[in-house]
Amino acid sequence: MNQPALQRLGTDADALRAAATHLRDGHLVAFPTETVYGLGADAGNDHAVAGIFAAKGRPSFNPLIVHLAERDAVQALVRWSDAAEALSDAFWPGPLTLVLPLMPGAPVSRLVTAGLDSLAVRMPAHPVARALLAEFGGPVAAPSANRSGQISPTTAQHVEQGLGDRIAALVDAGRCDVGLESTILGLTGQPTLLRPGGITAAQIETVLGRPLAQRRDTEAITAPGQLLSHYAPTAPVRLNATQWRQGEARLGFGAVKADLNLSERGDLTEAAANLFDYLHRLDATGAKAIAVSPIPHRGLGIAINDRLSRAAAPRG
Ligand code: TXA
Ligand code: MG
């Protein structure tokens, strides 16, 4: 669907009313969450949801996450469970997405689930996201607001560079705090980690009182976050660099000299928040390659390494 020319919006009540009106009109609205900026559309409107896939250039077999402000509203769309209850008590609102059995007849476009009988649901913590969802009053489908396969957006400028000519409105609330997408947990069978993210597997295991199953690569669901090449800058990415090579843009971690440092004091939370922005910035220098220091593989480092390994993967 054609979108009207981009309206840049702030975060006051009038702005969020305007953004909600765009959603009701079937337009695309980019908005901040605590993880990354989302590209939102009315999840009940087939045309609007189709517009997300067109704007991103996203393969339509990749299902979308539905965002809601209240748990009651989530429970009307999916079959709830004890595990969902415990995890939502612990982590919602926040960067955890749950994949649950879709309630038959739930008012969600089949394009959102890509025809699956499960639905990914999330209650974001960002106050602007929550206010917009409350103002709209229904489920909002929202992938990250970047072109498919490219670096995820953690500022409104990133969104505008990638999608500015394809969306009706952009709600600008500055930088996203977490900087990495939500953790995705499958709860249609054994609790299964589908994508590492802002909440660690260890945090989830503590709440559930048992270890998570790992996704088997043979399983049918294809998430873009599970595609090998994803989150990719234009320049090739070299990982675990302990020495820099001529002409490379240098992305450091810890006590190393680099062009940009994810966290000089070696803090993984700070590194996660900086990751996508620094990849955007180093890519914009036109460097022939981006080299990245080793990142410790623990806590949020697991999600950071997941994104980096996909950014570095051979391009399809
Ligand atoms: O933090 C986030 O989750 C951000 C913000 C905007 O909320 N959204 C986000 O959406 O990262 P996206 O579309 O970039 O990633 C959603 C992931 C994809 O890997 C998709 O395949 C997976 O969720 N997914 C969605 N529905 C699913 C389902 N029913 N079963 C399995 N995976 C699903
Ligand atoms: Mg994405």
Tab-separated table of C-alpha atoms and ligand atoms in Angstrom:
chain	number	residue	atom	x	y	z
A	1	MET	CA	0.000	0.000	0.000
A	2	ASN	CA	1.227	3.492	-0.738
A	3	GLN	CA	2.191	5.450	2.333
A	4	PRO	CA	1.676	9.197	2.750
A	5	ALA	CA	4.862	11.291	3.011
A	6	LEU	CA	6.821	10.711	6.212
A	7	GLN	CA	5.536	12.491	9.307
A	8	ARG	CA	8.242	12.847	11.977
A	9	LEU	CA	6.649	12.758	15.390
A	10	GLY	CA	7.746	13.406	18.963
A	11	THR	CA	6.356	11.567	21.955
A	12	ASP	CA	3.713	13.872	23.445
A	13	ALA	CA	0.013	12.928	23.573
A	14	ASP	CA	-0.853	14.702	20.291
A	15	ALA	CA	1.985	12.961	18.485
A	16	LEU	CA	0.939	9.530	19.752
A	17	ARG	CA	-2.688	10.225	18.767
A	18	ALA	CA	-1.482	11.043	15.264
A	19	ALA	CA	0.604	7.857	15.190
A	20	ALA	CA	-2.363	5.750	16.352
A	21	THR	CA	-4.542	7.331	13.657
A	22	HIS	CA	-2.003	6.285	11.022
A	23	LEU	CA	-2.149	2.719	12.377
A	24	ARG	CA	-5.964	2.748	12.206
A	25	ASP	CA	-5.728	4.019	8.606
A	26	GLY	CA	-3.599	0.994	7.713
A	27	HIS	CA	-0.348	2.960	7.452
A	28	LEU	CA	3.111	1.965	8.685
A	29	VAL	CA	4.429	3.645	11.839
A	30	ALA	CA	7.975	3.209	13.145
A	31	PHE	CA	8.178	3.505	16.921
A	32	PRO	CA	10.732	2.991	19.704
A	33	THR	CA	10.872	-0.019	21.992
A	34	GLU	CA	13.461	-0.722	24.692
A	35	THR	CA	15.172	-3.197	22.310
A	36	VAL	CA	15.190	-1.659	18.808
A	37	TYR	CA	12.804	0.502	16.740
A	38	GLY	CA	9.819	-1.440	15.404
A	39	LEU	CA	7.993	-1.061	12.071
A	40	GLY	CA	4.391	-1.194	13.234
A	41	ALA	CA	1.111	-1.963	11.488
A	42	ASP	CA	-2.400	-2.924	12.627
A	43	ALA	CA	-2.021	-6.699	13.115
A	44	GLY	CA	-5.661	-7.240	12.171
A	45	ASN	CA	-5.381	-5.517	8.784
A	46	ASP	CA	-4.072	-7.754	5.968
A	47	HIS	CA	-3.165	-4.831	3.717
A	48	ALA	CA	-1.312	-3.009	6.449
A	49	VAL	CA	0.649	-6.146	7.399
A	50	ALA	CA	1.443	-6.836	3.746
A	51	GLY	CA	2.898	-3.311	3.679
A	52	ILE	CA	5.456	-4.314	6.322
A	53	PHE	CA	6.774	-7.138	4.146
A	54	ALA	CA	6.898	-4.838	1.106
A	55	ALA	CA	8.683	-1.994	2.927
A	56	LYS	CA	11.307	-4.276	4.462
A	57	GLY	CA	11.732	-6.525	1.439
A	58	ARG	CA	11.115	-9.344	3.910
A	59	PRO	CA	10.402	-12.914	2.789
A	60	SER	CA	6.723	-13.440	3.564
A	61	PHE	CA	7.341	-16.823	5.182
A	62	ASN	CA	8.880	-14.991	8.130
A	63	PRO	CA	6.255	-14.410	10.818
A	64	LEU	CA	5.981	-11.208	12.884
A	65	ILE	CA	5.801	-10.441	16.606
A	66	VAL	CA	2.555	-8.913	17.897
A	67	HIS	CA	2.955	-6.138	20.495
A	68	LEU	CA	0.379	-5.326	23.143
A	69	ALA	CA	0.189	-3.033	26.172
A	70	GLU	CA	-1.718	-5.363	28.532
A	71	ARG	CA	-1.493	-9.030	29.450
A	72	ASP	CA	-5.302	-9.498	29.264
A	73	ALA	CA	-5.166	-8.487	25.624
A	74	VAL	CA	-2.347	-10.985	24.985
A	75	GLN	CA	-4.319	-13.785	26.627
A	76	ALA	CA	-7.199	-13.224	24.192
A	77	LEU	CA	-4.936	-14.085	21.233
A	78	VAL	CA	-3.041	-17.191	22.434
A	79	ARG	CA	-3.476	-20.288	24.605
A	80	TRP	CA	-1.936	-19.228	27.906
A	81	SER	CA	0.029	-21.644	30.119
A	82	ASP	CA	1.661	-21.825	33.537
A	83	ALA	CA	5.073	-21.239	31.978
A	84	ALA	CA	3.746	-18.160	30.148
A	85	GLU	CA	2.281	-16.885	33.404
A	86	ALA	CA	5.530	-17.325	35.342
A	87	LEU	CA	7.688	-15.783	32.610
A	88	SER	CA	5.390	-12.831	32.002
A	89	ASP	CA	5.269	-12.192	35.775
A	90	ALA	CA	9.053	-12.132	35.819
A	91	PHE	CA	9.913	-10.295	32.591
A	92	TRP	CA	6.927	-8.324	31.217
A	93	PRO	CA	6.886	-5.608	30.277
A	94	GLY	CA	10.344	-6.240	28.854
A	95	PRO	CA	12.515	-7.786	26.127
A	96	LEU	CA	11.040	-11.309	26.080
A	97	THR	CA	8.851	-12.635	23.246
A	98	LEU	CA	6.777	-15.772	23.853
A	99	VAL	CA	5.632	-18.037	21.004
A	100	LEU	CA	2.351	-19.654	22.061
A	101	PRO	CA	-0.432	-21.601	20.315
A	102	LEU	CA	-2.635	-19.184	18.357
A	103	MET	CA	-6.199	-18.972	19.658
A	104	PRO	CA	-8.498	-20.095	16.816
A	105	GLY	CA	-10.340	-17.063	15.458
A	106	ALA	CA	-7.926	-14.558	17.024
A	107	PRO	CA	-8.263	-11.235	15.163
A	108	VAL	CA	-4.770	-11.360	13.681
A	109	SER	CA	-3.954	-11.422	9.959
A	110	ARG	CA	-2.684	-14.775	8.671
A	111	LEU	CA	0.237	-12.834	7.230
A	112	VAL	CA	1.416	-12.078	10.770
A	113	THR	CA	1.848	-15.771	11.582
A	114	ALA	CA	2.872	-16.702	8.027
A	115	GLY	CA	0.204	-19.384	8.280
A	116	LEU	CA	1.671	-21.025	11.419
A	117	ASP	CA	-0.661	-22.066	14.238
A	118	SER	CA	1.506	-20.235	16.766
A	119	LEU	CA	1.813	-16.520	17.523
A	120	ALA	CA	4.774	-14.528	18.877
A	121	VAL	CA	3.634	-12.030	21.515
A	122	ARG	CA	5.498	-9.367	23.421
A	123	MET	CA	4.733	-6.582	25.876
A	124	PRO	CA	7.413	-3.929	25.426
A	125	ALA	CA	8.688	-1.905	28.391
A	126	HIS	CA	9.403	1.383	26.605
A	127	PRO	CA	6.948	3.982	27.943
A	128	VAL	CA	6.416	5.465	24.470
A	129	ALA	CA	5.678	2.048	22.971
A	130	ARG	CA	3.255	1.333	25.803
A	131	ALA	CA	1.521	4.693	25.385
A	132	LEU	CA	1.184	4.206	21.627
A	133	LEU	CA	-0.165	0.664	22.030
A	134	ALA	CA	-2.664	1.882	24.629
A	135	GLU	CA	-3.752	4.739	22.372
A	136	PHE	CA	-4.205	2.371	19.406
A	137	GLY	CA	-5.966	-0.208	21.566
A	138	GLY	CA	-5.190	-3.354	19.574
A	139	PRO	CA	-2.393	-5.696	18.533
A	140	VAL	CA	0.439	-4.109	16.545
A	141	ALA	CA	2.628	-6.328	14.371
A	142	ALA	CA	6.187	-5.009	14.355
A	143	PRO	CA	9.457	-6.391	13.069
A	144	SER	CA	12.626	-4.368	13.545
A	145	ALA	CA	12.415	-1.192	11.405
A	146	ASN	CA	15.235	-1.980	8.978
A	147	ARG	CA	15.389	-3.385	5.463
A	148	SER	CA	15.470	-7.169	5.617
A	149	GLY	CA	18.959	-8.540	6.295
A	150	GLN	CA	20.474	-5.196	7.286
A	151	ILE	CA	21.545	-3.768	10.645
A	152	SER	CA	18.732	-3.263	13.157
A	153	PRO	CA	17.841	0.344	14.116
A	154	THR	CA	18.474	1.741	17.590
A	155	THR	CA	17.851	5.415	16.710
A	156	ALA	CA	15.218	7.245	14.644
A	157	GLN	CA	18.008	8.301	12.250
A	158	HIS	CA	18.774	4.637	11.492
A	159	VAL	CA	15.093	4.084	10.677
A	160	GLU	CA	14.903	7.130	8.447
A	161	GLN	CA	18.037	6.145	6.495
A	162	GLY	CA	16.630	2.690	5.734
A	163	LEU	CA	12.887	3.210	5.435
A	164	GLY	CA	12.192	6.978	5.429
A	165	ASP	CA	10.579	6.886	1.977
A	166	ARG	CA	8.363	3.883	2.828
A	167	ILE	CA	6.614	4.732	6.094
A	168	ALA	CA	3.889	7.181	7.095
A	169	ALA	CA	5.223	8.178	10.510
A	170	LEU	CA	8.300	7.886	12.697
A	171	VAL	CA	8.027	8.382	16.456
A	172	ASP	CA	11.419	9.633	17.666
A	173	ALA	CA	12.288	8.904	21.303
A	174	GLY	CA	16.073	8.863	20.936
A	175	ARG	CA	18.227	5.815	21.547
A	176	CYS	CA	16.939	2.372	22.552
A	177	ASP	CA	18.282	1.240	25.954
A	178	VAL	CA	18.805	-2.488	25.392
A	179	GLY	CA	19.986	-2.255	21.789
A	180	LEU	CA	19.451	-5.937	20.938
A	181	GLU	CA	16.145	-7.534	19.946
A	182	SER	CA	14.014	-9.425	22.432
A	183	THR	CA	14.785	-12.996	23.408
A	184	ILE	CA	12.339	-15.351	21.658
A	185	LEU	CA	11.156	-18.378	23.607
A	186	GLY	CA	9.054	-21.113	22.005
A	187	LEU	CA	6.317	-22.367	24.355
A	188	THR	CA	4.313	-24.553	21.994
A	189	GLY	CA	6.114	-27.625	23.365
A	190	GLN	CA	9.207	-27.893	25.559
A	191	PRO	CA	10.390	-24.344	26.319
A	192	THR	CA	12.895	-23.676	23.534
A	193	LEU	CA	15.239	-20.745	22.961
A	194	LEU	CA	14.545	-19.537	19.394
A	195	ARG	CA	16.642	-16.350	19.509
A	196	PRO	CA	19.009	-15.124	22.247
A	197	GLY	CA	18.329	-11.513	23.213
A	198	GLY	CA	17.803	-8.966	25.937
A	199	ILE	CA	16.828	-11.551	28.593
A	200	THR	CA	19.401	-14.324	28.979
A	201	ALA	CA	18.644	-18.051	28.816
A	202	ALA	CA	20.001	-18.366	32.362
A	203	GLN	CA	17.449	-15.808	33.639
A	204	ILE	CA	14.638	-17.792	31.981
A	205	GLU	CA	15.914	-21.124	33.311
A	206	THR	CA	15.932	-19.694	36.827
A	207	VAL	CA	12.242	-18.791	36.554
A	208	LEU	CA	11.225	-22.090	34.926
A	209	GLY	CA	13.417	-24.160	37.232
A	210	ARG	CA	14.728	-26.284	34.358
A	211	PRO	CA	17.074	-26.075	31.368
A	212	LEU	CA	15.796	-24.802	28.016
A	213	ALA	CA	15.772	-26.971	24.926
A	214	GLN	CA	17.932	-25.679	22.072
A	215	ARG	CA	16.282	-25.231	18.695
A	216	ARG	CA	17.192	-27.981	16.257
A	217	ASP	CA	18.338	-26.616	12.903
A	218	THR	CA	16.185	-29.109	11.054
A	219	GLU	CA	13.016	-27.539	12.430
A	220	ALA	CA	10.722	-25.895	9.954
A	221	ILE	CA	10.327	-22.381	11.335
A	222	THR	CA	12.570	-19.941	9.580
A	223	ALA	CA	13.061	-16.757	11.538
A	224	PRO	CA	15.053	-13.976	9.875
A	225	GLY	CA	17.019	-13.834	13.086
A	226	GLN	CA	17.766	-17.500	12.419
A	227	LEU	CA	18.845	-16.969	8.829
A	228	LEU	CA	22.594	-17.264	8.634
A	229	SER	CA	23.299	-13.882	7.016
A	230	HIS	CA	21.406	-11.130	8.812
A	231	TYR	CA	22.105	-7.844	10.619
A	232	ALA	CA	24.677	-7.264	7.900
A	233	PRO	CA	26.515	-4.004	7.225
A	234	THR	CA	27.656	-3.293	3.653
A	235	ALA	CA	31.275	-3.956	4.592
A	236	PRO	CA	32.352	-7.525	5.382
A	237	VAL	CA	32.813	-8.229	9.095
A	238	ARG	CA	35.837	-9.989	10.656
A	239	LEU	CA	35.289	-11.433	14.144
A	240	ASN	CA	37.583	-12.125	17.127
A	241	ALA	CA	40.165	-9.660	15.829
A	242	THR	CA	43.107	-9.369	18.211
A	243	GLN	CA	45.193	-7.394	15.714
A	244	TRP	CA	43.971	-4.777	13.289
A	245	ARG	CA	44.660	-4.866	9.570
A	246	GLN	CA	45.272	-1.915	7.264
A	247	GLY	CA	42.092	-0.217	6.018
A	248	GLU	CA	39.739	-1.933	8.441
A	249	ALA	CA	37.341	-0.008	10.658
A	250	ARG	CA	38.051	-1.210	14.199
A	251	LEU	CA	35.261	-2.038	16.651
A	252	GLY	CA	36.790	-2.724	20.046
A	253	PHE	CA	35.662	-4.215	23.335
A	254	GLY	CA	37.532	-3.764	26.611
A	255	ALA	CA	40.944	-2.177	27.011
A	256	VAL	CA	41.906	-1.942	23.335
A	257	LYS	CA	42.508	1.031	21.071
A	258	ALA	CA	39.924	1.098	18.273
A	259	ASP	CA	37.856	3.481	16.123
A	260	LEU	CA	34.837	2.829	18.334
A	261	ASN	CA	34.737	0.790	21.519
A	262	LEU	CA	31.567	-1.114	22.489
A	263	SER	CA	32.553	-0.833	26.149
A	264	GLU	CA	36.023	0.151	27.331
A	265	ARG	CA	35.259	-1.175	30.797
A	266	GLY	CA	34.133	-4.508	29.340
A	267	ASP	CA	30.459	-4.134	30.291
A	268	LEU	CA	28.239	-6.380	28.138
A	269	THR	CA	25.061	-4.371	28.782
A	270	GLU	CA	26.779	-1.228	27.525
A	271	ALA	CA	28.200	-3.171	24.572
A	272	ALA	CA	24.748	-4.470	23.584
A	273	ALA	CA	23.292	-0.962	23.670
A	274	ASN	CA	26.075	0.325	21.387
A	275	LEU	CA	26.372	-2.613	18.988
A	276	PHE	CA	24.022	-1.747	16.119
A	277	ASP	CA	24.696	2.003	16.292
A	278	TYR	CA	28.453	1.449	16.063
A	279	LEU	CA	28.063	-1.007	13.176
A	280	HIS	CA	25.963	1.625	11.383
A	281	ARG	CA	28.606	4.300	12.044
A	282	LEU	CA	31.615	2.241	10.985
A	283	ASP	CA	29.796	1.083	7.866
A	284	ALA	CA	29.063	4.724	6.981
A	285	THR	CA	32.813	5.473	6.898
A	286	GLY	CA	33.016	3.355	3.746
A	287	ALA	CA	35.749	1.157	5.261
A	288	LYS	CA	36.575	-1.947	3.219
A	289	ALA	CA	35.920	-4.179	6.262
A	290	ILE	CA	34.894	-3.997	9.912
A	291	ALA	CA	36.999	-5.913	12.449
A	292	VAL	CA	35.557	-6.680	15.878
A	293	SER	CA	37.334	-7.583	19.135
A	294	PRO	CA	36.405	-10.892	20.831
A	295	ILE	CA	33.288	-10.601	23.008
A	296	PRO	CA	33.043	-12.878	26.064
A	297	HIS	CA	30.480	-15.618	25.439
A	298	ARG	CA	28.431	-15.243	28.618
A	299	GLY	CA	25.278	-13.376	29.661
A	300	LEU	CA	24.315	-10.773	27.040
A	301	GLY	CA	27.554	-11.644	25.216
A	302	ILE	CA	25.775	-14.725	23.832
A	303	ALA	CA	23.175	-12.536	22.086
A	304	ILE	CA	25.868	-10.084	20.927
A	305	ASN	CA	27.911	-12.934	19.423
A	306	ASP	CA	24.750	-14.329	17.788
A	307	ARG	CA	24.187	-11.012	15.975
A	308	LEU	CA	27.870	-10.586	15.106
A	309	SER	CA	28.223	-14.086	13.687
A	310	ARG	CA	25.264	-13.435	11.384
A	311	ALA	CA	26.655	-10.042	10.385
A	312	ALA	CA	29.887	-11.833	9.448
A	313	ALA	CA	28.269	-14.819	7.705
A	314	PRO	CA	28.695	-15.328	3.940
A	315	ARG	CA	26.010	-13.268	2.168
A	316	GLY	CA	23.387	-15.321	0.327
B	1	TXA	O1	12.855	-6.761	20.096
B	1	TXA	C1	12.146	-7.228	19.190
B	1	TXA	O2	11.677	-8.364	19.227
B	1	TXA	C2	11.859	-6.296	18.009
B	1	TXA	C3	11.006	-5.141	18.495
B	1	TXA	C4	10.560	-4.234	17.384
B	1	TXA	O3	9.918	-5.620	19.223
B	1	TXA	N1	11.203	-7.019	16.949
B	1	TXA	C5	11.859	-7.925	16.196
B	1	TXA	O4	11.103	-8.437	15.173
B	1	TXA	O5	13.015	-8.234	16.380
B	1	TXA	P1	11.726	-9.228	13.931
B	1	TXA	O6	10.620	-9.415	12.977
B	1	TXA	O7	12.929	-8.527	13.433
B	1	TXA	O8	12.077	-10.608	14.529
B	1	TXA	C6	10.990	-11.438	14.929
B	1	TXA	C7	11.422	-12.871	15.021
B	1	TXA	C8	11.732	-13.424	13.682
B	1	TXA	O9	12.963	-14.126	13.769
B	1	TXA	C9	10.529	-14.351	13.411
B	1	TXA	O10	10.789	-15.352	12.508
B	1	TXA	C10	10.226	-14.822	14.808
B	1	TXA	O11	10.374	-13.657	15.569
B	1	TXA	N2	8.849	-15.294	14.938
B	1	TXA	C11	7.724	-14.577	14.816
B	1	TXA	N3	6.628	-15.366	14.962
B	1	TXA	C12	7.080	-16.596	15.200
B	1	TXA	C13	6.452	-17.855	15.427
B	1	TXA	N4	5.117	-17.989	15.431
B	1	TXA	N5	7.251	-18.925	15.647
B	1	TXA	C14	8.596	-18.791	15.636
B	1	TXA	N6	9.254	-17.635	15.416
B	1	TXA	C15	8.507	-16.558	15.198
B	2	MG	MG	14.879	-7.961	12.597
